Structures are given as C-alpha cells and as structure tokens.
PDB file of C-alpha atoms in Angstrom:
ATOM      1  CA  MET B 263      36.266  33.661  60.811  1.00  0.00           C
ATOM      2  CA  ILE B 264      36.157  29.868  60.676  1.00  0.00           C
ATOM      3  CA  TYR B 265      39.956  29.709  60.940  1.00  0.00           C
ATOM      4  CA  ILE B 266      39.876  31.985  63.988  1.00  0.00           C
ATOM      5  CA  VAL B 267      37.391  29.606  65.599  1.00  0.00           C
ATOM      6  CA  ILE B 268      39.554  26.588  64.757  1.00  0.00           C
ATOM      7  CA  ALA B 269      42.680  28.299  66.113  1.00  0.00           C
ATOM      8  CA  ALA B 270      40.834  29.080  69.368  1.00  0.00           C
ATOM      9  CA  ILE B 271      39.679  25.464  69.660  1.00  0.00           C
ATOM     10  CA  LEU B 272      43.205  24.185  69.043  1.00  0.00           C
ATOM     11  CA  MET B 273      44.593  26.533  71.684  1.00  0.00           C
ATOM     12  CA  ALA B 274      41.955  25.383  74.185  1.00  0.00           C
ATOM     13  CA  ALA B 275      42.622  21.720  73.341  1.00  0.00           C
ATOM     14  CA  GLU B 276      46.362  22.215  73.883  1.00  0.00           C
ATOM     15  CA  LEU B 277      45.800  23.883  77.261  1.00  0.00           C
ATOM     16  CA  LEU B 278      43.468  21.055  78.255  1.00  0.00           C
ATOM     17  CA  TYR B 279      46.123  18.538  77.254  1.00  0.00           C
ATOM     18  CA  PHE B 280      48.648  20.308  79.487  1.00  0.00           C
ATOM     19  CA  LYS B 281      46.355  19.769  82.466  1.00  0.00           C
ATOM     20  CA  ILE B 282      45.965  16.091  81.581  1.00  0.00           C
ATOM     21  CA  ALA B 283      49.727  15.651  81.054  1.00  0.00           C
ATOM     22  CA  ASP B 284      50.443  17.346  84.364  1.00  0.00           C
ATOM     23  CA  ARG B 285      47.823  15.230  86.147  1.00  0.00           C
ATOM     24  CA  PHE B 286      49.157  11.929  84.781  1.00  0.00           C
ATOM     25  CA  ASN B 287      52.838  12.878  84.905  1.00  0.00           C
ATOM     26  CA  ILE B 288      53.439  12.733  81.139  1.00  0.00           C
ATOM     27  CA  ILE B 289      56.818  14.419  81.274  1.00  0.00           C
ATOM     28  CA  ASP B 290      60.280  14.362  79.760  1.00  0.00           C
ATOM     29  CA  ARG B 291      63.122  13.979  82.241  1.00  0.00           C
ATOM     30  CA  PRO B 292      66.554  15.188  81.068  1.00  0.00           C
ATOM     31  CA  ASN B 293      69.471  12.758  80.847  1.00  0.00           C
ATOM     32  CA  MET B 294      73.004  12.864  79.422  1.00  0.00           C
ATOM     33  CA  ARG B 295      71.593  12.449  75.906  1.00  0.00           C
ATOM     34  CA  SER B 296      69.171  15.365  76.316  1.00  0.00           C
ATOM     35  CA  SER B 297      69.579  18.933  75.093  1.00  0.00           C
ATOM     36  CA  HIS B 298      67.437  20.318  77.917  1.00  0.00           C
ATOM     37  CA  THR B 299      68.023  20.544  81.647  1.00  0.00           C
ATOM     38  CA  SER B 300      64.572  20.751  83.226  1.00  0.00           C
ATOM     39  CA  ILE B 301      61.523  18.494  83.448  1.00  0.00           C
ATOM     40  CA  THR B 302      59.043  19.445  80.712  1.00  0.00           C
ATOM     41  CA  LEU B 303      55.607  18.237  79.637  1.00  0.00           C
ATOM     42  CA  ARG B 304      55.808  15.738  76.793  1.00  0.00           C
ATOM     43  CA  GLY B 305      53.373  15.203  73.922  1.00  0.00           C
ATOM     44  CA  GLY B 306      52.339  18.797  73.183  1.00  0.00           C
ATOM     45  CA  GLY B 307      52.588  17.922  69.491  1.00  0.00           C
ATOM     46  CA  VAL B 308      49.297  16.080  69.875  1.00  0.00           C
ATOM     47  CA  VAL B 309      47.839  19.400  68.674  1.00  0.00           C
ATOM     48  CA  PHE B 310      48.894  18.371  65.132  1.00  0.00           C
ATOM     49  CA  LEU B 311      46.577  15.402  65.426  1.00  0.00           C
ATOM     50  CA  PHE B 312      43.867  17.696  66.818  1.00  0.00           C
ATOM     51  CA  GLY B 313      44.393  19.904  63.774  1.00  0.00           C
ATOM     52  CA  ALA B 314      43.772  17.054  61.331  1.00  0.00           C
ATOM     53  CA  TRP B 315      40.648  16.039  63.234  1.00  0.00           C
ATOM     54  CA  GLY B 316      39.534  19.675  63.371  1.00  0.00           C
ATOM     55  CA  TYR B 317      39.869  19.951  59.601  1.00  0.00           C
ATOM     56  CA  ALA B 318      37.698  16.866  59.161  1.00  0.00           C
ATOM     57  CA  ALA B 319      35.099  18.199  61.618  1.00  0.00           C
ATOM     58  CA  PHE B 320      34.757  21.584  59.914  1.00  0.00           C
ATOM     59  CA  PHE B 321      35.398  20.747  56.256  1.00  0.00           C
ATOM     60  CA  GLY B 322      34.468  17.069  55.962  1.00  0.00           C
ATOM     61  CA  VAL B 323      36.418  13.818  55.885  1.00  0.00           C
ATOM     62  CA  THR B 324      38.092  14.445  52.534  1.00  0.00           C
ATOM     63  CA  TYR B 325      40.908  11.974  53.080  1.00  0.00           C
ATOM     64  CA  PRO B 326      39.425   9.142  55.178  1.00  0.00           C
ATOM     65  CA  TRP B 327      42.201   6.566  54.713  1.00  0.00           C
ATOM     66  CA  PHE B 328      44.908   9.087  55.404  1.00  0.00           C
ATOM     67  CA  LEU B 329      43.095  10.324  58.516  1.00  0.00           C
ATOM     68  CA  THR B 330      42.678   6.739  59.718  1.00  0.00           C
ATOM     69  CA  GLY B 331      46.397   6.065  59.253  1.00  0.00           C
ATOM     70  CA  LEU B 332      47.331   9.332  60.954  1.00  0.00           C
ATOM     71  CA  THR B 333      45.072   8.544  63.904  1.00  0.00           C
ATOM     72  CA  LEU B 334      46.525   5.058  64.198  1.00  0.00           C
ATOM     73  CA  VAL B 335      50.149   6.168  64.145  1.00  0.00           C
ATOM     74  CA  GLY B 336      49.394   9.168  66.385  1.00  0.00           C
ATOM     75  CA  ILE B 337      47.713   7.110  69.086  1.00  0.00           C
ATOM     76  CA  VAL B 338      50.471   4.487  69.132  1.00  0.00           C
ATOM     77  CA  SER B 339      53.114   7.236  69.270  1.00  0.00           C
ATOM     78  CA  PHE B 340      51.286   8.852  72.178  1.00  0.00           C
ATOM     79  CA  VAL B 341      51.181   5.527  74.022  1.00  0.00           C
ATOM     80  CA  ASP B 342      54.928   5.224  73.368  1.00  0.00           C
ATOM     81  CA  ASP B 343      55.418   8.681  74.898  1.00  0.00           C
ATOM     82  CA  VAL B 344      53.655   7.522  78.066  1.00  0.00           C
ATOM     83  CA  HIS B 345      55.011   3.962  78.279  1.00  0.00           C
ATOM     84  CA  SER B 346      57.820   2.911  75.941  1.00  0.00           C
ATOM     85  CA  LEU B 347      56.752   0.357  73.327  1.00  0.00           C
ATOM     86  CA  PRO B 348      58.963  -2.168  71.497  1.00  0.00           C
ATOM     87  CA  ASP B 349      60.403  -0.920  68.205  1.00  0.00           C
ATOM     88  CA  SER B 350      58.690  -3.803  66.409  1.00  0.00           C
ATOM     89  CA  VAL B 351      55.232  -2.672  67.538  1.00  0.00           C
ATOM     90  CA  ARG B 352      55.816   0.913  66.429  1.00  0.00           C
ATOM     91  CA  LEU B 353      57.205  -0.160  63.050  1.00  0.00           C
ATOM     92  CA  VAL B 354      54.305  -2.521  62.322  1.00  0.00           C
ATOM     93  CA  VAL B 355      51.831   0.273  63.056  1.00  0.00           C
ATOM     94  CA  GLN B 356      53.816   2.781  60.985  1.00  0.00           C
ATOM     95  CA  PHE B 357      53.886   0.461  57.970  1.00  0.00           C
ATOM     96  CA  ALA B 358      50.155  -0.236  58.335  1.00  0.00           C
ATOM     97  CA  ALA B 359      49.420   3.497  58.550  1.00  0.00           C
ATOM     98  CA  MET B 360      51.620   4.239  55.538  1.00  0.00           C
ATOM     99  CA  PHE B 361      49.832   1.500  53.599  1.00  0.00           C
ATOM    100  CA  LEU B 362      46.547   3.304  54.299  1.00  0.00           C
ATOM    101  CA  MET B 363      48.112   6.550  53.050  1.00  0.00           C
ATOM    102  CA  PHE B 364      49.192   4.829  49.837  1.00  0.00           C
ATOM    103  CA  TYR B 365      45.652   3.529  49.437  1.00  0.00           C
ATOM    104  CA  GLN B 366      44.471   7.127  49.757  1.00  0.00           C
ATOM    105  CA  PHE B 367      46.968   8.075  47.042  1.00  0.00           C
ATOM    106  CA  GLY B 368      45.446   5.387  44.798  1.00  0.00           C
ATOM    107  CA  ILE B 369      48.848   3.951  43.877  1.00  0.00           C
ATOM    108  CA  LEU B 370      48.446   0.383  45.121  1.00  0.00           C
ATOM    109  CA  ASN B 371      48.546  -2.146  42.299  1.00  0.00           C
ATOM    110  CA  TRP B 372      50.033  -5.615  42.006  1.00  0.00           C
ATOM    111  CA  ASN B 373      51.969  -4.854  38.807  1.00  0.00           C
ATOM    112  CA  ASP B 374      54.221  -2.398  40.625  1.00  0.00           C
ATOM    113  CA  TRP B 375      54.291  -4.158  43.995  1.00  0.00           C
ATOM    114  CA  TRP B 376      58.085  -3.905  44.305  1.00  0.00           C
ATOM    115  CA  ILE B 377      58.001  -0.132  43.730  1.00  0.00           C
ATOM    116  CA  VAL B 378      55.280   0.183  46.367  1.00  0.00           C
ATOM    117  CA  CYS B 379      57.361  -1.845  48.843  1.00  0.00           C
ATOM    118  CA  ILE B 380      60.399   0.364  48.281  1.00  0.00           C
ATOM    119  CA  ALA B 381      58.249   3.498  48.604  1.00  0.00           C
ATOM    120  CA  LEU B 382      56.770   2.195  51.868  1.00  0.00           C
ATOM    121  CA  ILE B 383      60.240   1.619  53.326  1.00  0.00           C
ATOM    122  CA  VAL B 384      61.445   5.052  52.180  1.00  0.00           C
ATOM    123  CA  CYS B 385      58.396   6.874  53.544  1.00  0.00           C
ATOM    124  CA  VAL B 386      58.518   5.103  56.909  1.00  0.00           C
ATOM    125  CA  GLY B 387      62.219   5.942  57.003  1.00  0.00           C
ATOM    126  CA  ILE B 388      61.458   9.628  56.331  1.00  0.00           C
ATOM    127  CA  THR B 389      58.877   9.587  59.113  1.00  0.00           C
ATOM    128  CA  ASN B 390      61.357   8.224  61.639  1.00  0.00           C
ATOM    129  CA  ALA B 391      64.138  10.539  60.468  1.00  0.00           C
ATOM    130  CA  TYR B 392      61.778  13.470  61.053  1.00  0.00           C
ATOM    131  CA  ASN B 393      61.238  12.109  64.549  1.00  0.00           C
ATOM    132  CA  PHE B 394      64.984  11.767  65.165  1.00  0.00           C
ATOM    133  CA  MET B 395      65.443  15.471  64.397  1.00  0.00           C
ATOM    134  CA  ASP B 396      63.176  16.533  67.271  1.00  0.00           C
ATOM    135  CA  GLY B 397      65.678  17.412  69.979  1.00  0.00           C
ATOM    136  CA  ILE B 398      65.725  21.109  70.861  1.00  0.00           C
ATOM    137  CA  ASN B 399      63.150  23.809  71.548  1.00  0.00           C
ATOM    138  CA  GLY B 400      61.353  24.984  68.438  1.00  0.00           C
ATOM    139  CA  ILE B 401      63.001  22.835  65.795  1.00  0.00           C
ATOM    140  CA  THR B 402      60.059  20.548  64.943  1.00  0.00           C
ATOM    141  CA  GLY B 403      57.545  23.391  64.804  1.00  0.00           C
ATOM    142  CA  ALA B 404      59.815  25.857  63.010  1.00  0.00           C
ATOM    143  CA  TYR B 405      60.978  23.330  60.422  1.00  0.00           C
ATOM    144  CA  SER B 406      57.432  22.088  59.835  1.00  0.00           C
ATOM    145  CA  LEU B 407      56.364  25.682  59.232  1.00  0.00           C
ATOM    146  CA  ALA B 408      59.201  25.979  56.695  1.00  0.00           C
ATOM    147  CA  VAL B 409      57.725  22.974  54.863  1.00  0.00           C
ATOM    148  CA  MET B 410      54.104  24.143  55.042  1.00  0.00           C
ATOM    149  CA  LEU B 411      54.657  27.671  53.721  1.00  0.00           C
ATOM    150  CA  PRO B 412      56.021  26.588  50.287  1.00  0.00           C
ATOM    151  CA  LEU B 413      53.258  23.978  50.063  1.00  0.00           C
ATOM    152  CA  LEU B 414      50.652  26.677  50.729  1.00  0.00           C
ATOM    153  CA  TYR B 415      52.216  28.853  48.031  1.00  0.00           C
ATOM    154  CA  LEU B 416      52.342  26.080  45.417  1.00  0.00           C
ATOM    155  CA  ASN B 417      48.840  24.904  46.200  1.00  0.00           C
ATOM    156  CA  GLU B 418      47.472  28.234  44.960  1.00  0.00           C
ATOM    157  CA  SER B 419      48.576  27.363  41.445  1.00  0.00           C
ATOM    158  CA  VAL B 420      48.869  23.569  41.425  1.00  0.00           C
ATOM    159  CA  GLY B 421      45.857  22.683  43.588  1.00  0.00           C
ATOM    160  CA  PHE B 422      47.228  19.326  44.691  1.00  0.00           C
ATOM    161  CA  ILE B 423      45.494  19.253  48.089  1.00  0.00           C
ATOM    162  CA  GLU B 424      42.552  20.882  49.844  1.00  0.00           C
ATOM    163  CA  MET B 425      43.731  24.339  50.889  1.00  0.00           C
ATOM    164  CA  PRO B 426      41.819  24.339  54.225  1.00  0.00           C
ATOM    165  CA  PHE B 427      43.759  21.217  55.241  1.00  0.00           C
ATOM    166  CA  LEU B 428      47.101  22.990  54.859  1.00  0.00           C
ATOM    167  CA  VAL B 429      45.785  26.111  56.587  1.00  0.00           C
ATOM    168  CA  VAL B 430      44.463  24.203  59.613  1.00  0.00           C
ATOM    169  CA  ILE B 431      47.676  22.184  59.942  1.00  0.00           C
ATOM    170  CA  THR B 432      49.650  25.437  59.785  1.00  0.00           C
ATOM    171  CA  LEU B 433      47.455  26.848  62.552  1.00  0.00           C
ATOM    172  CA  SER B 434      48.197  23.795  64.700  1.00  0.00           C
ATOM    173  CA  ILE B 435      51.930  24.367  64.135  1.00  0.00           C
ATOM    174  CA  LEU B 436      51.597  27.998  65.236  1.00  0.00           C
ATOM    175  CA  VAL B 437      49.704  26.966  68.385  1.00  0.00           C
ATOM    176  CA  PHE B 438      52.448  24.474  69.230  1.00  0.00           C
ATOM    177  CA  LEU B 439      55.185  27.021  68.547  1.00  0.00           C
ATOM    178  CA  PHE B 440      53.520  29.449  70.954  1.00  0.00           C
ATOM    179  CA  PHE B 441      54.303  27.006  73.771  1.00  0.00           C
ATOM    180  CA  ASN B 442      57.477  25.402  72.409  1.00  0.00           C
ATOM    181  CA  PHE B 443      59.442  28.182  70.696  1.00  0.00           C
ATOM    182  CA  ARG B 444      60.705  29.580  73.990  1.00  0.00           C
ATOM    183  CA  LYS B 445      63.936  29.609  75.952  1.00  0.00           C
ATOM    184  CA  LYS B 446      62.132  27.422  78.509  1.00  0.00           C
ATOM    185  CA  ALA B 447      59.541  25.449  76.573  1.00  0.00           C
ATOM    186  CA  LYS B 448      56.157  24.768  78.122  1.00  0.00           C
ATOM    187  CA  CYS B 449      56.042  21.408  76.300  1.00  0.00           C
ATOM    188  CA  PHE B 450      57.896  19.156  73.895  1.00  0.00           C
ATOM    189  CA  ALA B 451      56.323  17.619  70.788  1.00  0.00           C
ATOM    190  CA  GLY B 452      56.948  14.025  71.828  1.00  0.00           C
ATOM    191  CA  ASP B 453      56.743  11.151  69.359  1.00  0.00           C
ATOM    192  CA  VAL B 454      53.039  11.848  68.916  1.00  0.00           C
ATOM    193  CA  GLY B 455      53.944  15.290  67.587  1.00  0.00           C
ATOM    194  CA  SER B 456      56.982  14.591  65.436  1.00  0.00           C
ATOM    195  CA  ILE B 457      55.657  11.320  63.981  1.00  0.00           C
ATOM    196  CA  SER B 458      52.211  12.796  63.295  1.00  0.00           C
ATOM    197  CA  MET B 459      53.689  15.864  61.631  1.00  0.00           C
ATOM    198  CA  ALA B 460      56.050  13.707  59.577  1.00  0.00           C
ATOM    199  CA  PHE B 461      53.065  11.632  58.425  1.00  0.00           C
ATOM    200  CA  ILE B 462      51.217  14.810  57.432  1.00  0.00           C
ATOM    201  CA  VAL B 463      54.244  16.207  55.584  1.00  0.00           C
ATOM    202  CA  VAL B 464      54.792  12.958  53.662  1.00  0.00           C
ATOM    203  CA  PHE B 465      51.106  12.967  52.679  1.00  0.00           C
ATOM    204  CA  ALA B 466      51.121  16.550  51.404  1.00  0.00           C
ATOM    205  CA  LEU B 467      54.450  16.150  49.578  1.00  0.00           C
ATOM    206  CA  GLY B 468      53.294  12.837  48.140  1.00  0.00           C
ATOM    207  CA  LEU B 469      50.180  14.431  46.651  1.00  0.00           C
ATOM    208  CA  LEU B 470      52.288  17.242  45.176  1.00  0.00           C
ATOM    209  CA  MET B 471      54.773  14.826  43.617  1.00  0.00           C
ATOM    210  CA  LEU B 472      52.097  12.520  42.239  1.00  0.00           C
ATOM    211  CA  GLN B 473      50.168  15.383  40.636  1.00  0.00           C
ATOM    212  CA  THR B 474      53.200  17.143  39.141  1.00  0.00           C
ATOM    213  CA  ARG B 475      55.227  13.972  38.440  1.00  0.00           C
ATOM    214  CA  ASP B 476      58.157  15.947  39.836  1.00  0.00           C
ATOM    215  CA  PHE B 477      59.938  14.124  42.645  1.00  0.00           C
ATOM    216  CA  SER B 478      62.510  16.869  43.106  1.00  0.00           C
ATOM    217  CA  TYR B 479      60.091  18.477  45.573  1.00  0.00           C
ATOM    218  CA  ILE B 480      61.732  16.206  48.130  1.00  0.00           C
ATOM    219  CA  VAL B 481      64.109  19.172  48.402  1.00  0.00           C
ATOM    220  CA  PHE B 482      61.498  20.638  50.777  1.00  0.00           C
ATOM    221  CA  LEU B 483      63.009  18.199  53.317  1.00  0.00           C
ATOM    222  CA  ALA B 484      66.637  18.634  52.262  1.00  0.00           C
ATOM    223  CA  VAL B 485      68.045  20.267  55.404  1.00  0.00           C
ATOM    224  CA  TYR B 486      66.534  17.680  57.740  1.00  0.00           C
ATOM    225  CA  GLY B 487      67.337  14.913  55.280  1.00  0.00           C
ATOM    226  CA  VAL B 488      71.048  15.657  54.935  1.00  0.00           C
ATOM    227  CA  ASP B 489      71.521  16.072  58.693  1.00  0.00           C
ATOM    228  CA  ALA B 490      69.583  12.883  59.490  1.00  0.00           C
ATOM    229  CA  VAL B 491      71.155  10.651  56.820  1.00  0.00           C
ATOM    230  CA  LEU B 492      74.757  11.794  57.353  1.00  0.00           C
ATOM    231  CA  THR B 493      74.376  11.498  61.121  1.00  0.00           C
ATOM    232  CA  ILE B 494      73.200   7.908  60.659  1.00  0.00           C
ATOM    233  CA  VAL B 495      76.202   7.232  58.387  1.00  0.00           C
ATOM    234  CA  HIS B 496      78.499   8.788  60.990  1.00  0.00           C
ATOM    235  CA  ARG B 497      77.053   6.616  63.751  1.00  0.00           C
ATOM    236  CA  ILE B 498      77.457   3.505  61.596  1.00  0.00           C
ATOM    237  CA  MET B 499      81.115   4.450  61.092  1.00  0.00           C
ATOM    238  CA  LEU B 500      81.426   4.726  64.884  1.00  0.00           C
ATOM    239  CA  HIS B 501      79.826   1.248  65.258  1.00  0.00           C
ATOM    240  CA  GLU B 502      77.035   2.647  67.426  1.00  0.00           C
ATOM    241  CA  ASN B 503      73.637   1.090  68.071  1.00  0.00           C
ATOM    242  CA  LEU B 504      71.287   3.176  65.905  1.00  0.00           C
ATOM    243  CA  GLY B 505      68.413   2.444  68.268  1.00  0.00           C
ATOM    244  CA  GLU B 506      70.055   4.217  71.187  1.00  0.00           C
ATOM    245  CA  ALA B 507      69.430   7.888  71.960  1.00  0.00           C
ATOM    246  CA  HIS B 508      72.253  10.282  71.086  1.00  0.00           C
ATOM    247  CA  ARG B 509      73.057  13.950  70.491  1.00  0.00           C
ATOM    248  CA  LYS B 510      75.301  13.836  67.435  1.00  0.00           C
ATOM    249  CA  HIS B 511      73.163  15.771  64.952  1.00  0.00           C
ATOM    250  CA  ALA B 512      74.706  19.005  63.704  1.00  0.00           C
ATOM    251  CA  TYR B 513      71.964  21.073  65.330  1.00  0.00           C
ATOM    252  CA  GLN B 514      72.620  19.299  68.666  1.00  0.00           C
ATOM    253  CA  LEU B 515      76.320  20.151  68.554  1.00  0.00           C
ATOM    254  CA  MET B 516      75.375  23.763  67.884  1.00  0.00           C
ATOM    255  CA  ALA B 517      72.935  23.880  70.806  1.00  0.00           C
ATOM    256  CA  ASN B 518      74.911  21.780  73.291  1.00  0.00           C
ATOM    257  CA  GLU B 519      78.640  21.987  72.709  1.00  0.00           C
ATOM    258  CA  LEU B 520      78.704  25.432  71.055  1.00  0.00           C
ATOM    259  CA  LYS B 521      76.038  26.810  73.403  1.00  0.00           C
ATOM    260  CA  VAL B 522      74.093  28.520  70.611  1.00  0.00           C
ATOM    261  CA  SER B 523      70.545  29.384  71.675  1.00  0.00           C
ATOM    262  CA  HIS B 524      68.040  26.653  70.807  1.00  0.00           C
ATOM    263  CA  LEU B 525      65.805  29.264  69.224  1.00  0.00           C
ATOM    264  CA  LYS B 526      68.594  30.602  67.001  1.00  0.00           C
ATOM    265  CA  VAL B 527      69.463  27.082  65.834  1.00  0.00           C
ATOM    266  CA  SER B 528      65.813  26.230  65.145  1.00  0.00           C
ATOM    267  CA  ALA B 529      65.243  29.520  63.337  1.00  0.00           C
ATOM    268  CA  GLY B 530      68.419  28.916  61.335  1.00  0.00           C
ATOM    269  CA  TYR B 531      67.256  25.503  60.147  1.00  0.00           C
ATOM    270  CA  MET B 532      63.880  26.993  59.244  1.00  0.00           C
ATOM    271  CA  LEU B 533      65.379  29.895  57.266  1.00  0.00           C
ATOM    272  CA  VAL B 534      67.870  27.702  55.399  1.00  0.00           C
ATOM    273  CA  GLN B 535      65.088  25.293  54.425  1.00  0.00           C
ATOM    274  CA  LEU B 536      62.860  28.190  53.310  1.00  0.00           C
ATOM    275  CA  ALA B 537      65.705  29.533  51.161  1.00  0.00           C
ATOM    276  CA  VAL B 538      66.328  26.093  49.645  1.00  0.00           C
ATOM    277  CA  SER B 539      62.623  25.616  48.872  1.00  0.00           C
ATOM    278  CA  ALA B 540      62.305  29.124  47.420  1.00  0.00           C
ATOM    279  CA  GLY B 541      65.228  28.372  45.124  1.00  0.00           C
ATOM    280  CA  LEU B 542      63.437  25.387  43.633  1.00  0.00           C
ATOM    281  CA  ILE B 543      60.256  27.414  43.119  1.00  0.00           C
ATOM    282  CA  PHE B 544      61.702  30.635  41.723  1.00  0.00           C
ATOM    283  CA  ILE B 545      65.125  29.934  40.152  1.00  0.00           C
ATOM    284  CA  PRO B 546      64.799  28.960  36.463  1.00  0.00           C
ATOM    285  CA  ILE B 547      66.907  25.799  36.621  1.00  0.00           C
ATOM    286  CA  ASN B 548      66.293  22.112  36.034  1.00  0.00           C
ATOM    287  CA  HIS B 549      64.698  20.855  39.253  1.00  0.00           C
ATOM    288  CA  TYR B 550      66.732  17.670  39.483  1.00  0.00           C
ATOM    289  CA  LEU B 551      69.990  19.523  38.847  1.00  0.00           C
ATOM    290  CA  TYR B 552      68.989  21.947  41.604  1.00  0.00           C
ATOM    291  CA  LEU B 553      68.204  19.047  43.957  1.00  0.00           C
ATOM    292  CA  GLY B 554      71.616  17.531  43.313  1.00  0.00           C
ATOM    293  CA  LEU B 555      73.410  20.837  43.898  1.00  0.00           C
ATOM    294  CA  VAL B 556      71.535  21.411  47.161  1.00  0.00           C
ATOM    295  CA  ILE B 557      72.377  17.939  48.479  1.00  0.00           C
ATOM    296  CA  VAL B 558      76.067  18.363  47.581  1.00  0.00           C
ATOM    297  CA  LEU B 559      76.311  21.816  49.192  1.00  0.00           C
ATOM    298  CA  LEU B 560      74.446  20.832  52.367  1.00  0.00           C
ATOM    299  CA  SER B 561      76.490  17.638  52.667  1.00  0.00           C
ATOM    300  CA  ALA B 562      79.743  19.543  52.243  1.00  0.00           C
ATOM    301  CA  ALA B 563      78.658  22.038  54.907  1.00  0.00           C
ATOM    302  CA  TYR B 564      77.730  19.197  57.275  1.00  0.00           C
ATOM    303  CA  VAL B 565      81.041  17.371  56.803  1.00  0.00           C
ATOM    304  CA  ALA B 566      83.064  20.577  57.208  1.00  0.00           C
ATOM    305  CA  PHE B 567      81.193  21.461  60.387  1.00  0.00           C
ATOM    306  CA  MET B 568      81.641  18.004  61.888  1.00  0.00           C
ATOM    307  CA  ARG B 569      85.340  17.853  61.034  1.00  0.00           C
ATOM    308  CA  LYS B 570      85.831  21.154  62.846  1.00  0.00           C
ATOM    309  CA  LYS B 571      83.519  20.772  65.846  1.00  0.00           C
ATOM    310  CA  TYR B 572      82.832  17.069  66.525  1.00  0.00           C
ATOM    311  CA  HIS B 573      85.820  16.826  68.880  1.00  0.00           C
ATOM    312  CA  LEU B 574      83.798  18.926  71.337  1.00  0.00           C
ATOM    313  CA  HIS B 575      81.187  16.183  71.546  1.00  0.00           C
ATOM    314  CA  GLU B 576      83.876  13.557  72.121  1.00  0.00           C
ATOM    315  CA  GLU B 577      85.233  15.673  74.972  1.00  0.00           C
ATOM    316  CA  TYR B 578      81.717  15.889  76.433  1.00  0.00           C
ATOM    317  CA  LEU B 579      81.332  12.098  76.325  1.00  0.00           C
ATOM    318  CA  LYS B 580      84.714  11.592  78.013  1.00  0.00           C
ATOM    319  CA  SER B 581      83.814  14.040  80.781  1.00  0.00           C
ATOM    320  CA  LYS B 582      80.538  12.191  81.440  1.00  0.00           C
ATOM    321  CA  ALA B 583      82.270   8.811  81.434  1.00  0.00           C
ATOM    322  CA  SER B 584      84.834   9.989  83.971  1.00  0.00           C
TER     323      SER B 584
END
C-alpha cells in the first residue's frame, strides 16, 4: 500500500511540474541536431529526484551524503535546463556531488588518493555519458528500467542496498515513462532527469561492486557504454568539438536517418541490455571473460552498423548545409 501511495504522489508531483514548466516556458525547441520536431516540455525527469526525496520521506534518510550530492547535482542540472550554465560550473558541481557519494561509500582515504581521483573522473564521465545518450523518446526511462530490474533481482540475494530505495526509484521511472514513452512525448527528461538518474545508477552499481568485489557488474551499462565511448572516438576522428550537440549515436541514426520508431529503438536498447545483464547473472562463466566478450561483440556490431549506415548522416548534414 505504501508504494501505491508513493506512486500516486510521484504522479501528482509530475503533473504539477508540467503546469509549472508550461507557466514558465521550460521547453525544448527542436533544431537540426534534434531527433524531435515539436516543442516539448523539458525537465520531466525531475521525478527521479522526487523519487529519491520520497524514499527519504517515507523510509528515512538512509544515505544522507548521497542524497545531498544527488540534490546538488539535480538542482544545478535543472537550472542548466532553464538557463544554460558554463561547462565548468556543471563539472565542479558534479565532482563535488560525486565526492559526497564516495564519502557515503566510505572509500575516501589518503593512502589510495590516486585511485579515488581516477574513480571520480570515471564516475563523472559515466554520468555525462548517460546524459549524452538521452536523445529520443523513451530511451532514458527504458534503459534505466533495464538497469534497475537486474539490480532489484540481485538485491534479493546480495542485499547491497535498501530494497525500498530501488523500488521507489523504479516507480519514478515508470511514472516518467508514462509521459515519455509515447510517439509524441508529453515531456523530455532534461539534464535534471538524465544526470540525476545517472547519479542514482552509479550509486547503486557502486554499492553492488563494493560489496561483491566484482567490478564486472559494469556490464549493466554495456550497451550505453559502447555506444557512448565509440561515438566519442568517432567524433574525435572527425576532429569535432565534443562539447557541441550532435546526432551521431547509433540509436540516433536508427531513429533519424533510418526512420525507425523512437519507441522501437528505445525498447531495443532496453531488451539488449536486459539480455546482456541476464547473461552475467545466469550463465556459468567467468564474469570478467563475459564482460570482455560483451564489449567485443557490441563494439563489432556498432562498427559494422556505422560502416554501413553512417553515410546517411553525412548526406543529411550536406542537405542542411546547402
């Protein structure tokens, strides 16, 4: 019953946010880099932040430093959704928030300061890569659900995190998907949504890895990770400014140039990630060998797809330039 109440509160909070966003013109206008064609409310992913606060309100502030970091990075991301902030400001806040998460983990010590610094850079990088992958209807919510479901399953046996936290976050994802997983989305996640969810995912995965001492669970982010990293490599090869918006991800080519439904692409990414995660959990194979095989196979699929279809994106860019 308590989860039904929380879900109802999250739904009401999201609807209230829509009124506020409409009143203050918090919208996303399409441009040549966009994968949508109509003006849409931005920042609907704030419900993920509401979910974390809702968990704390109903079950107690179990993770105070994490919640503080999440609130900090969520608020700054929301401000960036409304009025664009300098990259330096956002990065400083993200590193500060991640430092608070690491404090919550209890892994800060001077003897391993260099490992902590590397981990901070990697985790902030994962957070921003997760944000970069938010570009079509349903993909952030669907993919986040694909990450949460295996975590919920493992938590039954491993007990690495408070189960109500994962349940409430999953409820917030479902509320967001109700409005976003549509042919014409009611709202987009915005940076507040994708960055907040990335922060939550890194926290949950971090707790799992630290408790099991098994870092191969990073495979729960393999599909996003391969697409994001290889797209960055591709853009470096093209001598592009990595800070500029683009639509070169594999899922963007599918949705834009190949005209595949956004919902089919998002569902496809979700199902592939679920299959990859299930393989790690259920196939009796060395986890690190499995991780390596997954990365090789996904990378090969990405390269093959780009070699065959990327010319369509080049043709699109030429048509816009002319």
